PDB file of C-alpha atoms and ligand atoms in Angstrom:
ATOM      1  CA  MET M  47      74.873  54.784 -25.360  1.00 58.00           C
ATOM      2  CA  THR M  48      78.120  55.136 -26.094  1.00 56.00           C
ATOM      3  CA  SER M  49      77.961  56.333 -29.575  1.00 89.00           C
ATOM      4  CA  ILE M  50      76.339  59.491 -27.886  1.00 95.00           C
ATOM      5  CA  LEU M  51      78.385  62.608 -28.359  1.00 93.00           C
ATOM      6  CA  ASN M  52      75.851  65.551 -27.825  1.00 98.00           C
ATOM      7  CA  ALA M  53      74.887  64.915 -24.364  1.00 98.00           C
ATOM      8  CA  ASP M  54      73.841  68.359 -22.672  1.00 98.00           C
ATOM      9  CA  LEU M  55      73.685  67.338 -18.994  1.00 98.00           C
ATOM     10  CA  HIS M  56      72.956  70.326 -16.974  1.00 98.00           C
ATOM     11  CA  CYS M  57      70.402  73.433 -17.531  1.00 98.00           C
ATOM     12  CA  HIS M  58      67.584  75.301 -15.286  1.00 98.00           C
ATOM     13  CA  SER M  59      63.998  75.713 -16.175  1.00 98.00           C
ATOM     14  CA  VAL M  60      61.379  78.131 -14.547  1.00 98.00           C
ATOM     15  CA  VAL M  61      61.165  75.127 -11.707  1.00 98.00           C
ATOM     16  CA  SER M  62      64.701  76.673 -10.542  1.00 98.00           C
ATOM     17  CA  ASP M  63      66.062  79.641 -11.748  1.00 98.00           C
ATOM     18  CA  GLY M  64      66.291  78.875 -15.645  1.00 98.00           C
ATOM     19  CA  THR M  65      63.212  81.023 -17.268  1.00 98.00           C
ATOM     20  CA  LEU M  66      62.082  77.925 -19.622  1.00 98.00           C
ATOM     21  CA  THR M  67      59.752  75.452 -18.898  1.00 98.00           C
ATOM     22  CA  PRO M  68      61.037  71.854 -18.750  1.00 98.00           C
ATOM     23  CA  GLU M  69      58.849  71.180 -21.879  1.00 98.00           C
ATOM     24  CA  ALA M  70      60.090  74.240 -23.559  1.00 98.00           C
ATOM     25  CA  LEU M  71      63.978  73.263 -22.685  1.00 98.00           C
ATOM     26  CA  ALA M  72      63.180  69.499 -24.246  1.00 99.00           C
ATOM     27  CA  ALA M  73      62.385  71.407 -27.695  1.00 98.00           C
ATOM     28  CA  ARG M  74      65.530  73.608 -27.673  1.00 98.00           C
ATOM     29  CA  ALA M  75      67.539  70.812 -26.638  1.00 98.00           C
ATOM     30  CA  LYS M  76      66.006  68.810 -29.409  1.00 98.00           C
ATOM     31  CA  ALA M  77      66.587  71.412 -31.468  1.00 98.00           C
ATOM     32  CA  ASN M  78      70.336  71.936 -31.094  1.00 98.00           C
ATOM     33  CA  GLY M  79      70.687  68.116 -31.936  1.00 98.00           C
ATOM     34  CA  VAL M  80      70.834  67.254 -27.979  1.00 98.00           C
ATOM     35  CA  GLU M  81      70.918  63.262 -28.145  1.00 98.00           C
ATOM     36  CA  LEU M  82      70.803  62.888 -24.236  1.00 98.00           C
ATOM     37  CA  TRP M  83      69.503  65.648 -21.814  1.00 98.00           C
ATOM     38  CA  ALA M  84      69.778  66.193 -18.349  1.00 99.00           C
ATOM     39  CA  LEU M  85      67.592  68.779 -16.132  1.00 99.00           C
ATOM     40  CA  THR M  86      69.204  70.173 -13.180  1.00 99.00           C
ATOM     41  CA  ASP M  87      67.025  72.763 -11.440  1.00 98.00           C
ATOM     42  CA  HIS M  88      68.741  73.677  -7.932  1.00 98.00           C
ATOM     43  CA  ASP M  89      67.666  71.714  -4.724  1.00 98.00           C
ATOM     44  CA  GLU M  90      64.695  70.732  -6.811  1.00 98.00           C
ATOM     45  CA  ILE M  91      63.420  67.640  -8.665  1.00 98.00           C
ATOM     46  CA  GLY M  92      59.857  69.133  -9.321  1.00 98.00           C
ATOM     47  CA  GLY M  93      60.390  69.139 -12.491  1.00 98.00           C
ATOM     48  CA  GLN M  94      62.031  65.885 -13.489  1.00 98.00           C
ATOM     49  CA  LEU M  95      58.546  63.952 -14.510  1.00 98.00           C
ATOM     50  CA  ARG M  96      57.381  66.518 -17.081  1.00 98.00           C
ATOM     51  CA  ALA M  97      61.283  66.725 -18.227  1.00 98.00           C
ATOM     52  CA  ALA M  98      61.407  63.124 -18.568  1.00 98.00           C
ATOM     53  CA  ALA M  99      57.900  63.089 -20.665  1.00 98.00           C
ATOM     54  CA  ALA M 100      58.914  65.998 -23.241  1.00 98.00           C
ATOM     55  CA  ALA M 101      62.076  64.147 -23.650  1.00 98.00           C
ATOM     56  CA  ARG M 102      60.173  60.824 -24.263  1.00 98.00           C
ATOM     57  CA  ALA M 103      57.577  62.812 -26.196  1.00 98.00           C
ATOM     58  CA  LEU M 104      60.797  64.144 -28.901  1.00 98.00           C
ATOM     59  CA  GLY M 105      62.856  60.992 -28.780  1.00 97.00           C
ATOM     60  CA  MET M 106      65.616  62.238 -26.815  1.00 98.00           C
ATOM     61  CA  HIS M 107      66.786  60.206 -24.345  1.00 98.00           C
ATOM     62  CA  TYR M 108      67.035  61.355 -20.707  1.00 98.00           C
ATOM     63  CA  LEU M 109      68.380  60.839 -17.249  1.00 98.00           C
ATOM     64  CA  THR M 110      66.978  62.939 -14.195  1.00 98.00           C
ATOM     65  CA  GLY M 111      69.200  65.780 -13.014  1.00 99.00           C
ATOM     66  CA  VAL M 112      69.706  68.113  -9.845  1.00 99.00           C
ATOM     67  CA  GLU M 113      71.842  70.420  -8.975  1.00 98.00           C
ATOM     68  CA  ILE M 114      72.679  70.273  -4.889  1.00 98.00           C
ATOM     69  CA  SER M 115      73.907  73.486  -3.295  1.00 98.00           C
ATOM     70  CA  VAL M 116      76.849  72.044  -0.767  1.00 98.00           C
ATOM     71  CA  THR M 117      79.032  74.184   1.612  1.00 98.00           C
ATOM     72  CA  PHE M 118      82.691  73.215   1.045  1.00 98.00           C
ATOM     73  CA  ALA M 119      85.386  75.044   3.460  1.00 96.00           C
ATOM     74  CA  ASN M 120      83.151  77.934   3.303  1.00 94.00           C
ATOM     75  CA  GLU M 121      82.409  78.661   0.340  1.00 96.00           C
ATOM     76  CA  THR M 122      79.148  77.223  -1.684  1.00 97.00           C
ATOM     77  CA  VAL M 123      80.004  74.491  -4.633  1.00 98.00           C
ATOM     78  CA  HIS M 124      77.498  72.861  -6.762  1.00 98.00           C
ATOM     79  CA  ILE M 125      77.045  69.015  -6.730  1.00 99.00           C
ATOM     80  CA  VAL M 126      75.331  67.531 -10.065  1.00 99.00           C
ATOM     81  CA  GLY M 127      73.420  64.575  -9.865  1.00 99.00           C
ATOM     82  CA  LEU M 128      72.519  62.562 -12.477  1.00 99.00           C
ATOM     83  CA  GLY M 129      70.330  59.071 -12.932  1.00 98.00           C
ATOM     84  CA  PHE M 130      69.012  58.758  -9.216  1.00 98.00           C
ATOM     85  CA  ASP M 131      65.849  57.622  -8.886  1.00 98.00           C
ATOM     86  CA  ALA M 132      63.592  61.060  -8.681  1.00 98.00           C
ATOM     87  CA  THR M 133      60.490  59.536  -6.385  1.00 97.00           C
ATOM     88  CA  ASP M 134      62.818  58.194  -3.677  1.00 98.00           C
ATOM     89  CA  PRO M 135      61.670  59.715  -0.556  1.00 98.00           C
ATOM     90  CA  ARG M 136      65.432  59.989   0.567  1.00 98.00           C
ATOM     91  CA  ILE M 137      66.494  62.602  -1.948  1.00 98.00           C
ATOM     92  CA  MET M 138      63.439  63.914  -1.854  1.00 98.00           C
ATOM     93  CA  SER M 139      64.006  65.101   1.741  1.00 98.00           C
ATOM     94  CA  GLY M 140      67.572  66.111   1.674  1.00 98.00           C
ATOM     95  CA  LEU M 141      66.605  68.194  -0.921  1.00 98.00           C
ATOM     96  CA  GLN M 142      63.507  69.906   0.595  1.00 98.00           C
ATOM     97  CA  ALA M 143      65.189  70.557   3.923  1.00 97.00           C
ATOM     98  CA  THR M 144      68.463  72.399   1.860  1.00 97.00           C
ATOM     99  CA  ARG M 145      65.550  74.402  -0.073  1.00 97.00           C
ATOM    100  CA  GLY M 146      64.577  75.498   3.693  1.00 95.00           C
ATOM    101  CA  GLY M 147      66.812  78.298   4.292  1.00 94.00           C
ATOM    102  CA  ARG M 148      65.923  80.378   0.974  1.00 97.00           C
ATOM    103  CA  GLY M 149      62.837  82.385   2.347  1.00 97.00           C
ATOM    104  CA  GLN M 150      64.421  83.538   5.255  1.00 97.00           C
ATOM    105  CA  ARG M 151      67.761  84.102   3.216  1.00 98.00           C
ATOM    106  CA  ALA M 152      65.784  86.281   0.575  1.00 98.00           C
ATOM    107  CA  GLN M 153      64.240  88.354   3.289  1.00 98.00           C
ATOM    108  CA  GLU M 154      67.520  89.192   4.819  1.00 98.00           C
ATOM    109  CA  MET M 155      69.265  90.111   1.124  1.00 98.00           C
ATOM    110  CA  SER M 156      66.216  92.638   0.492  1.00 98.00           C
ATOM    111  CA  ALA M 157      67.053  94.319   3.945  1.00 98.00           C
ATOM    112  CA  GLN M 158      70.430  94.349   3.290  1.00 98.00           C
ATOM    113  CA  LEU M 159      69.507  95.796  -0.175  1.00 98.00           C
ATOM    114  CA  ALA M 160      67.327  98.329   1.776  1.00 98.00           C
ATOM    115  CA  LYS M 161      69.934 100.060   3.298  1.00 97.00           C
ATOM    116  CA  VAL M 162      71.657 100.499   0.122  1.00 97.00           C
ATOM    117  CA  GLY M 163      68.181 102.464  -0.892  1.00 97.00           C
ATOM    118  CA  ILE M 164      67.288  99.722  -2.914  1.00 98.00           C
ATOM    119  CA  GLN M 165      63.495  99.064  -1.737  1.00 97.00           C
ATOM    120  CA  GLY M 166      61.169  96.380  -2.017  1.00 98.00           C
ATOM    121  CA  ALA M 167      63.367  93.694  -3.164  1.00 98.00           C
ATOM    122  CA  TYR M 168      62.027  90.880  -2.254  1.00 98.00           C
ATOM    123  CA  GLU M 169      58.303  91.716  -3.522  1.00 98.00           C
ATOM    124  CA  GLY M 170      60.358  92.651  -6.378  1.00 98.00           C
ATOM    125  CA  ALA M 171      62.272  89.524  -6.752  1.00 98.00           C
ATOM    126  CA  LEU M 172      59.148  86.947  -6.124  1.00 98.00           C
ATOM    127  CA  LYS M 173      58.264  88.637  -9.637  1.00 97.00           C
ATOM    128  CA  PHE M 174      60.057  86.463 -11.533  1.00 98.00           C
ATOM    129  CA  VAL M 175      59.936  83.022  -9.060  1.00 98.00           C
ATOM    130  CA  GLY M 176      58.421  80.323 -10.867  1.00 96.00           C
ATOM    131  CA  ASN M 177      58.660  78.091  -7.487  1.00 96.00           C
ATOM    132  CA  PRO M 178      57.688  79.801  -3.756  1.00 95.00           C
ATOM    133  CA  GLU M 179      60.225  77.484  -2.732  1.00 95.00           C
ATOM    134  CA  LEU M 180      63.419  78.180  -5.173  1.00 97.00           C
ATOM    135  CA  ILE M 181      64.190  82.363  -4.654  1.00 98.00           C
ATOM    136  CA  SER M 182      67.007  82.473  -5.370  1.00 98.00           C
ATOM    137  CA  ARG M 183      70.243  85.759  -6.321  1.00 98.00           C
ATOM    138  CA  THR M 184      69.154  85.404 -10.060  1.00 98.00           C
ATOM    139  CA  HIS M 185      65.301  86.251  -9.131  1.00 98.00           C
ATOM    140  CA  PHE M 186      67.207  89.149  -7.257  1.00 98.00           C
ATOM    141  CA  ALA M 187      69.186  90.017 -10.087  1.00 98.00           C
ATOM    142  CA  ARG M 188      66.738  89.729 -12.526  1.00 98.00           C
ATOM    143  CA  PHE M 189      64.488  92.420 -10.277  1.00 98.00           C
ATOM    144  CA  LEU M 190      67.440  94.713 -10.516  1.00 98.00           C
ATOM    145  CA  VAL M 191      67.725  94.996 -14.056  1.00 98.00           C
ATOM    146  CA  GLU M 192      63.554  95.205 -14.671  1.00 97.00           C
ATOM    147  CA  SER M 193      64.335  98.053 -12.205  1.00 97.00           C
ATOM    148  CA  GLY M 194      67.060  99.558 -13.921  1.00 97.00           C
ATOM    149  CA  VAL M 195      69.912  99.578 -10.986  1.00 97.00           C
ATOM    150  CA  CYS M 196      72.093  97.618 -13.105  1.00 98.00           C
ATOM    151  CA  ARG M 197      72.400  96.709 -16.802  1.00 97.00           C
ATOM    152  CA  ASP M 198      72.482  93.252 -16.344  1.00 96.00           C
ATOM    153  CA  THR M 199      73.172  90.023 -14.334  1.00 95.00           C
ATOM    154  CA  PRO M 200      76.570  89.894 -14.183  1.00 96.00           C
ATOM    155  CA  GLU M 201      76.809  93.482 -13.034  1.00 97.00           C
ATOM    156  CA  VAL M 202      74.291  92.510 -10.419  1.00 98.00           C
ATOM    157  CA  PHE M 203      76.097  89.756  -8.953  1.00 98.00           C
ATOM    158  CA  ARG M 204      79.677  91.371  -9.316  1.00 98.00           C
ATOM    159  CA  LYS M 205      77.899  94.914  -7.132  1.00 98.00           C
ATOM    160  CA  TYR M 206      75.344  93.381  -4.866  1.00 98.00           C
ATOM    161  CA  LEU M 207      75.747  89.328  -4.512  1.00 98.00           C
ATOM    162  CA  THR M 208      78.769  88.192  -4.182  1.00 97.00           C
ATOM    163  CA  ASP M 209      80.751  87.624  -1.246  1.00 94.00           C
ATOM    164  CA  GLY M 210      81.636  91.273   1.132  1.00 94.00           C
ATOM    165  CA  LYS M 211      78.896  92.949  -1.311  1.00 97.00           C
ATOM    166  CA  PRO M 212      75.658  95.273   0.174  1.00 95.00           C
ATOM    167  CA  GLY M 213      72.962  92.064  -1.020  1.00 97.00           C
ATOM    168  CA  PHE M 214      75.230  89.103   0.036  1.00 98.00           C
ATOM    169  CA  VAL M 215      74.089  86.411   2.564  1.00 97.00           C
ATOM    170  CA  PRO M 216      76.194  84.066   3.723  1.00 95.00           C
ATOM    171  CA  HIS M 217      74.415  80.915   4.109  1.00 96.00           C
ATOM    172  CA  ARG M 218      74.994  77.023   5.181  1.00 97.00           C
ATOM    173  CA  TRP M 219      73.753  74.617   2.428  1.00 98.00           C
ATOM    174  CA  ALA M 220      73.916  70.422   2.332  1.00 98.00           C
ATOM    175  CA  SER M 221      77.562  68.801   3.401  1.00 98.00           C
ATOM    176  CA  LEU M 222      79.727  67.443   0.293  1.00 98.00           C
ATOM    177  CA  GLN M 223      79.243  64.260   2.298  1.00 98.00           C
ATOM    178  CA  GLN M 224      75.463  64.270   2.413  1.00 98.00           C
ATOM    179  CA  ALA M 225      74.552  65.802  -1.206  1.00 98.00           C
ATOM    180  CA  VAL M 226      76.958  62.689  -2.796  1.00 98.00           C
ATOM    181  CA  GLN M 227      75.219  60.148  -0.105  1.00 98.00           C
ATOM    182  CA  TRP M 228      71.634  61.129  -1.519  1.00 98.00           C
ATOM    183  CA  ILE M 229      72.171  61.157  -5.033  1.00 98.00           C
ATOM    184  CA  THR M 230      74.044  58.108  -4.788  1.00 98.00           C
ATOM    185  CA  GLU M 231      71.828  56.202  -2.443  1.00 98.00           C
ATOM    186  CA  CYS M 232      69.046  57.014  -5.118  1.00 98.00           C
ATOM    187  CA  GLY M 233      70.780  54.810  -7.659  1.00 98.00           C
ATOM    188  CA  GLY M 234      72.715  58.372  -9.473  1.00 98.00           C
ATOM    189  CA  VAL M 235      76.187  59.154 -10.324  1.00 99.00           C
ATOM    190  CA  ALA M 236      77.090  62.616  -8.525  1.00 99.00           C
ATOM    191  CA  VAL M 237      79.233  64.884 -10.368  1.00 99.00           C
ATOM    192  CA  ILE M 238      81.472  68.092  -9.400  1.00 99.00           C
ATOM    193  CA  ALA M 239      79.578  71.005 -11.242  1.00 99.00           C
ATOM    194  CA  HIS M 240      81.875  73.940 -12.827  1.00 98.00           C
ATOM    195  CA  PRO M 241      85.201  73.323 -10.320  1.00 98.00           C
ATOM    196  CA  GLY M 242      86.532  76.182 -12.529  1.00 98.00           C
ATOM    197  CA  ARG M 243      84.562  78.685 -11.052  1.00 97.00           C
ATOM    198  CA  TYR M 244      85.340  78.275  -7.049  1.00 97.00           C
ATOM    199  CA  ARG M 245      87.700  80.429  -5.839  1.00 94.00           C
ATOM    200  CA  PHE M 246      89.980  77.945  -4.008  1.00 97.00           C
ATOM    201  CA  THR M 247      93.001  77.200  -3.419  1.00 97.00           C
ATOM    202  CA  ALA M 248      95.367  74.405  -5.014  1.00 96.00           C
ATOM    203  CA  ASN M 249      95.086  72.540  -1.820  1.00 97.00           C
ATOM    204  CA  GLU M 250      91.349  73.734  -1.667  1.00 98.00           C
ATOM    205  CA  GLN M 251      90.694  72.055  -4.732  1.00 98.00           C
ATOM    206  CA  TYR M 252      92.806  69.107  -4.000  1.00 98.00           C
ATOM    207  CA  ALA M 253      90.742  68.334  -0.790  1.00 98.00           C
ATOM    208  CA  LEU M 254      87.189  68.599  -3.042  1.00 98.00           C
ATOM    209  CA  PHE M 255      88.177  66.528  -5.210  1.00 98.00           C
ATOM    210  CA  SER M 256      89.918  63.596  -2.972  1.00 98.00           C
ATOM    211  CA  GLU M 257      87.023  64.368  -0.189  1.00 98.00           C
ATOM    212  CA  PHE M 258      84.187  63.859  -2.804  1.00 98.00           C
ATOM    213  CA  LYS M 259      85.958  60.814  -4.515  1.00 98.00           C
ATOM    214  CA  ALA M 260      86.326  59.097  -0.507  1.00 98.00           C
ATOM    215  CA  HIS M 261      82.460  59.972  -0.055  1.00 98.00           C
ATOM    216  CA  GLY M 262      81.664  58.048  -3.444  1.00 98.00           C
ATOM    217  CA  GLY M 263      81.502  60.598  -6.042  1.00 98.00           C
ATOM    218  CA  GLN M 264      82.041  59.513  -9.236  1.00 98.00           C
ATOM    219  CA  ALA M 265      82.631  62.240 -11.763  1.00 99.00           C
ATOM    220  CA  VAL M 266      83.458  66.002 -12.808  1.00 99.00           C
ATOM    221  CA  GLU M 267      82.055  68.588 -15.033  1.00 99.00           C
ATOM    222  CA  VAL M 268      84.902  69.166 -17.947  1.00 98.00           C
ATOM    223  CA  VAL M 269      82.912  70.530 -20.620  1.00 98.00           C
ATOM    224  CA  THR M 270      80.822  73.210 -19.404  1.00 98.00           C
ATOM    225  CA  GLY M 271      79.409  76.925 -20.104  1.00 97.00           C
ATOM    226  CA  SER M 272      81.327  77.992 -17.217  1.00 96.00           C
ATOM    227  CA  HIS M 273      84.774  76.926 -18.263  1.00 98.00           C
ATOM    228  CA  SER M 274      86.775  78.460 -20.700  1.00 97.00           C
ATOM    229  CA  PRO M 275      88.977  75.880 -23.634  1.00 97.00           C
ATOM    230  CA  SER M 276      91.788  76.210 -21.380  1.00 98.00           C
ATOM    231  CA  GLU M 277      89.999  75.079 -18.465  1.00 98.00           C
ATOM    232  CA  TYR M 278      88.808  71.689 -20.367  1.00 98.00           C
ATOM    233  CA  VAL M 279      91.931  70.740 -20.509  1.00 98.00           C
ATOM    234  CA  THR M 280      93.068  71.346 -16.868  1.00 98.00           C
ATOM    235  CA  TYR M 281      89.840  69.379 -15.465  1.00 98.00           C
ATOM    236  CA  ALA M 282      89.852  66.652 -17.994  1.00 98.00           C
ATOM    237  CA  ASP M 283      93.184  66.129 -16.948  1.00 98.00           C
ATOM    238  CA  MET M 284      92.191  65.876 -12.953  1.00 98.00           C
ATOM    239  CA  ALA M 285      89.316  63.549 -13.981  1.00 98.00           C
ATOM    240  CA  LYS M 286      92.295  61.422 -15.373  1.00 98.00           C
ATOM    241  CA  GLU M 287      94.552  62.275 -11.982  1.00 98.00           C
ATOM    242  CA  PHE M 288      91.384  61.698  -9.438  1.00 98.00           C
ATOM    243  CA  GLY M 289      90.140  58.517 -11.971  1.00 98.00           C
ATOM    244  CA  LEU M 290      86.500  60.219 -12.422  1.00 98.00           C
ATOM    245  CA  ALA M 291      84.796  60.224 -15.386  1.00 98.00           C
ATOM    246  CA  ALA M 292      83.325  63.682 -17.566  1.00 98.00           C
ATOM    247  CA  SER M 293      80.305  65.179 -18.001  1.00 98.00           C
ATOM    248  CA  ARG M 294      79.078  67.897 -20.303  1.00 98.00           C
ATOM    249  CA  GLY M 295      76.371  70.160 -19.839  1.00 98.00           C
ATOM    250  CA  SER M 296      75.787  73.929 -21.106  1.00 98.00           C
ATOM    251  CA  ASP M 297      74.147  75.410 -17.428  1.00 98.00           C
ATOM    252  CA  PHE M 298      71.223  77.078 -19.787  1.00 98.00           C
ATOM    253  CA  HIS M 299      69.259  78.976 -18.064  1.00 98.00           C
ATOM    254  CA  SER M 300      67.907  81.738 -20.220  1.00 97.00           C
ATOM    255  CA  PRO M 301      67.509  82.868 -23.927  1.00 97.00           C
ATOM    256  CA  ASP M 302      67.996  86.130 -22.917  1.00 94.00           C
ATOM    257  CA  GLU M 303      71.107  85.740 -20.109  1.00 93.00           C
ATOM    258  CA  SER M 304      73.146  82.448 -21.076  1.00 91.00           C
ATOM    259  CA  HIS M 305      75.998  82.838 -23.352  1.00 91.00           C
ATOM    260  CA  THR M 306      76.076  78.986 -24.292  1.00 97.00           C
ATOM    261  CA  ASP M 307      72.614  77.413 -25.863  1.00 98.00           C
ATOM    262  CA  LEU M 308      71.498  73.865 -24.601  1.00 98.00           C
ATOM    263  CA  GLY M 309      73.901  71.114 -26.885  1.00 98.00           C
ATOM    264  CA  ALA M 310      76.132  73.842 -28.010  1.00 97.00           C
ATOM    265  CA  LEU M 311      79.748  73.034 -26.503  1.00 97.00           C
ATOM    266  CA  PRO M 312      82.574  71.608 -27.651  1.00 98.00           C
ATOM    267  CA  TYR M 313      82.249  67.396 -27.753  1.00 98.00           C
ATOM    268  CA  LEU M 314      84.294  65.425 -24.775  1.00 98.00           C
ATOM    269  CA  SER M 315      87.614  64.507 -25.752  1.00 96.00           C
ATOM    270  CA  GLY M 316      87.743  60.946 -26.602  1.00 95.00           C
ATOM    271  CA  GLU M 317      90.758  59.652 -24.116  1.00 96.00           C
ATOM    272  CA  LEU M 318      87.842  60.882 -21.154  1.00 98.00           C
ATOM    273  CA  THR M 319      84.762  58.128 -19.968  1.00 98.00           C
ATOM    274  CA  PRO M 320      81.810  60.086 -20.732  1.00 98.00           C
ATOM    275  CA  VAL M 321      79.835  59.827 -16.834  1.00 98.00           C
ATOM    276  CA  TRP M 322      76.434  58.977 -19.077  1.00 98.00           C
ATOM    277  CA  GLU M 323      78.805  55.262 -20.129  1.00 98.00           C
ATOM    278  CA  LEU M 324      78.305  54.552 -15.868  1.00 98.00           C
ATOM    279  CA  LEU M 325      74.258  55.232 -16.295  1.00 98.00           C
ATOM    280  CA  ALA M 326      73.679  52.796 -19.512  1.00 97.00           C
ATOM    281  CA  HIS M 327      71.061  50.992 -17.293  1.00 97.00           C
ATOM    282  CA  ARG M 328      69.524  54.305 -15.673  1.00 98.00           C
ATOM    283  CA  ILE M 329      69.066  56.241 -19.376  1.00 98.00           C
ATOM    284  CA  GLN M 330      65.222  56.577 -20.013  1.00 97.00           C
TER     285      GLN M 330
HETATM  286  P1  AMP H 267      71.479  80.832  -4.970  1.00 82.85           P
HETATM  287  O1  AMP H 267      71.484  79.522  -5.129  1.00 82.85           O
HETATM  288  O2  AMP H 267      70.375  81.419  -4.921  1.00 82.85           O
HETATM  289  O3  AMP H 267      72.847  81.576  -4.572  1.00 82.85           O
HETATM  290  O4  AMP H 267      71.652  81.296  -6.840  1.00 82.85           O
HETATM  291  C1  AMP H 267      72.849  80.575  -7.250  1.00 82.85           C
HETATM  292  C2  AMP H 267      72.414  81.073  -8.784  1.00 82.85           C
HETATM  293  O5  AMP H 267      73.179  82.688  -9.035  1.00 82.85           O
HETATM  294  C3  AMP H 267      73.573  80.303  -9.872  1.00 82.85           C
HETATM  295  O6  AMP H 267      73.073  78.892 -10.303  1.00 82.85           O
HETATM  296  C4  AMP H 267      73.790  81.164 -11.208  1.00 82.85           C
HETATM  297  O7  AMP H 267      72.653  80.661 -11.840  1.00 82.85           O
HETATM  298  C5  AMP H 267      73.637  82.206 -10.735  1.00 82.85           C
HETATM  299  N1  AMP H 267      74.676  83.477 -10.397  1.00 82.85           N
HETATM  300  C6  AMP H 267      75.968  83.479  -9.593  1.00 82.85           C
HETATM  301  N2  AMP H 267      76.912  84.079  -9.981  1.00 82.85           N
HETATM  302  C7  AMP H 267      76.426  84.404 -10.943  1.00 82.85           C
HETATM  303  C8  AMP H 267      77.118  85.798 -11.728  1.00 82.85           C
HETATM  304  N3  AMP H 267      78.654  86.040 -11.341  1.00 82.85           N
HETATM  305  N4  AMP H 267      76.346  86.225 -12.581  1.00 82.85           N
HETATM  306  C9  AMP H 267      75.456  85.574 -12.947  1.00 82.85           C
HETATM  307  N5  AMP H 267      74.452  84.562 -12.339  1.00 82.85           N
HETATM  308  C10 AMP H 267      75.251  84.238 -11.101  1.00 82.85           C
HETATM  309 MN1   MN H 268      71.489  79.186 -11.368  1.00 82.85          MN
HETATM  310 MN1   MN H 269      75.741  75.985 -10.562  1.00 82.85          MN
HETATM  311 MN1   MN H 270      73.692  75.038 -12.973  1.00 82.85          MN
END
C-alpha cells in the first residue's frame, strides 16, 4: 500500500453537500486514476457502505471517511476522520449530535435572509438537500444562485453566508477533543482539514496543532484543493514540525462548482509520511 501515490481522501456526496452519489463519485475517482479513495461527508457516515461497495466493485482501495465540524477559538475548523469503524455506535452518536443543530440554524438563516429581501430561502435550500439531517450553507448558496440573487456560490458566501453577513448564523459545533476522540476510539486517524483556510493568527494556529496532537490527532492535510502551492510547502513544514503524517484530498463537491477534480492534485512530497501508511491495516 505504501506505493500508492494517487490517494484522494476528501470529497462530498449527496449525503452531505456534494451533488453526486457515492457511486458516481467512485466512478469519477476511478476514471481519474485514484488508487485509494475516501468519501468524507460532513458530520455524516450514511454513505460509507455504498462508497466502500462501489470502490470494491471498481477495484479501488477504500478508507472510511468523515469531515467533522468543530468549534475552536470561535472559528469553525474541520477534522477529517479516516479508517474508523463506521458501525461503531460511539462515532455514530457523536455525529448525530453534531448534525442536530442544523435544522434550527437553517431556519434562522432563512429568517435573516428574509430581512434583506430574500424570501423562502429555507424551502428553496431544501430542494437541493439530499439528506434532511444535513442542510448546509452550500444548499442555501445553490438556491441563491438558482434564483439569480448571485452569479456563483463563492459570491453567495462572500455577500451572505460568512461571518458578519446577513445570512450568517454563528453555530457551536463539536469540540476538538470530542471529534478526535470519536475518530480514534473507533480505530481511525484524525486529520486537520485544509489548515490554510482558517483565519487564525500564528498563535491560534500553533494552539490548534498542539492541542490536536495532545488529543491524539496524527495527520494534517497538506495537498488539498483548498491550498495554494505555497501552502503545500507551509503545511509540509508544519507536518514535520509537529510530527504529523500528511494527507491529500481534492475536497471535490460538484462537477459544476469544484475547481479541483478527484485525484487531480500534485502528489505528496516524498519526505512526508502519507497518512495511509498509518492505516495500512484499515484499507479495504
Ligand atoms: P456548513 O457546514 O453548513 O457551515 O457549510 C460549510 C460548507 O460550505 C463547506 O463545506 C463548503 O462546502 C462550503 N463553503 C464554505 N465557504 C465557502 C466559500 N467561500 N465558497 C464556496 N463554498 C464554501
Ligand atoms: Mn462542503
Ligand atoms: Mn471543509
Ligand atoms: Mn470538505
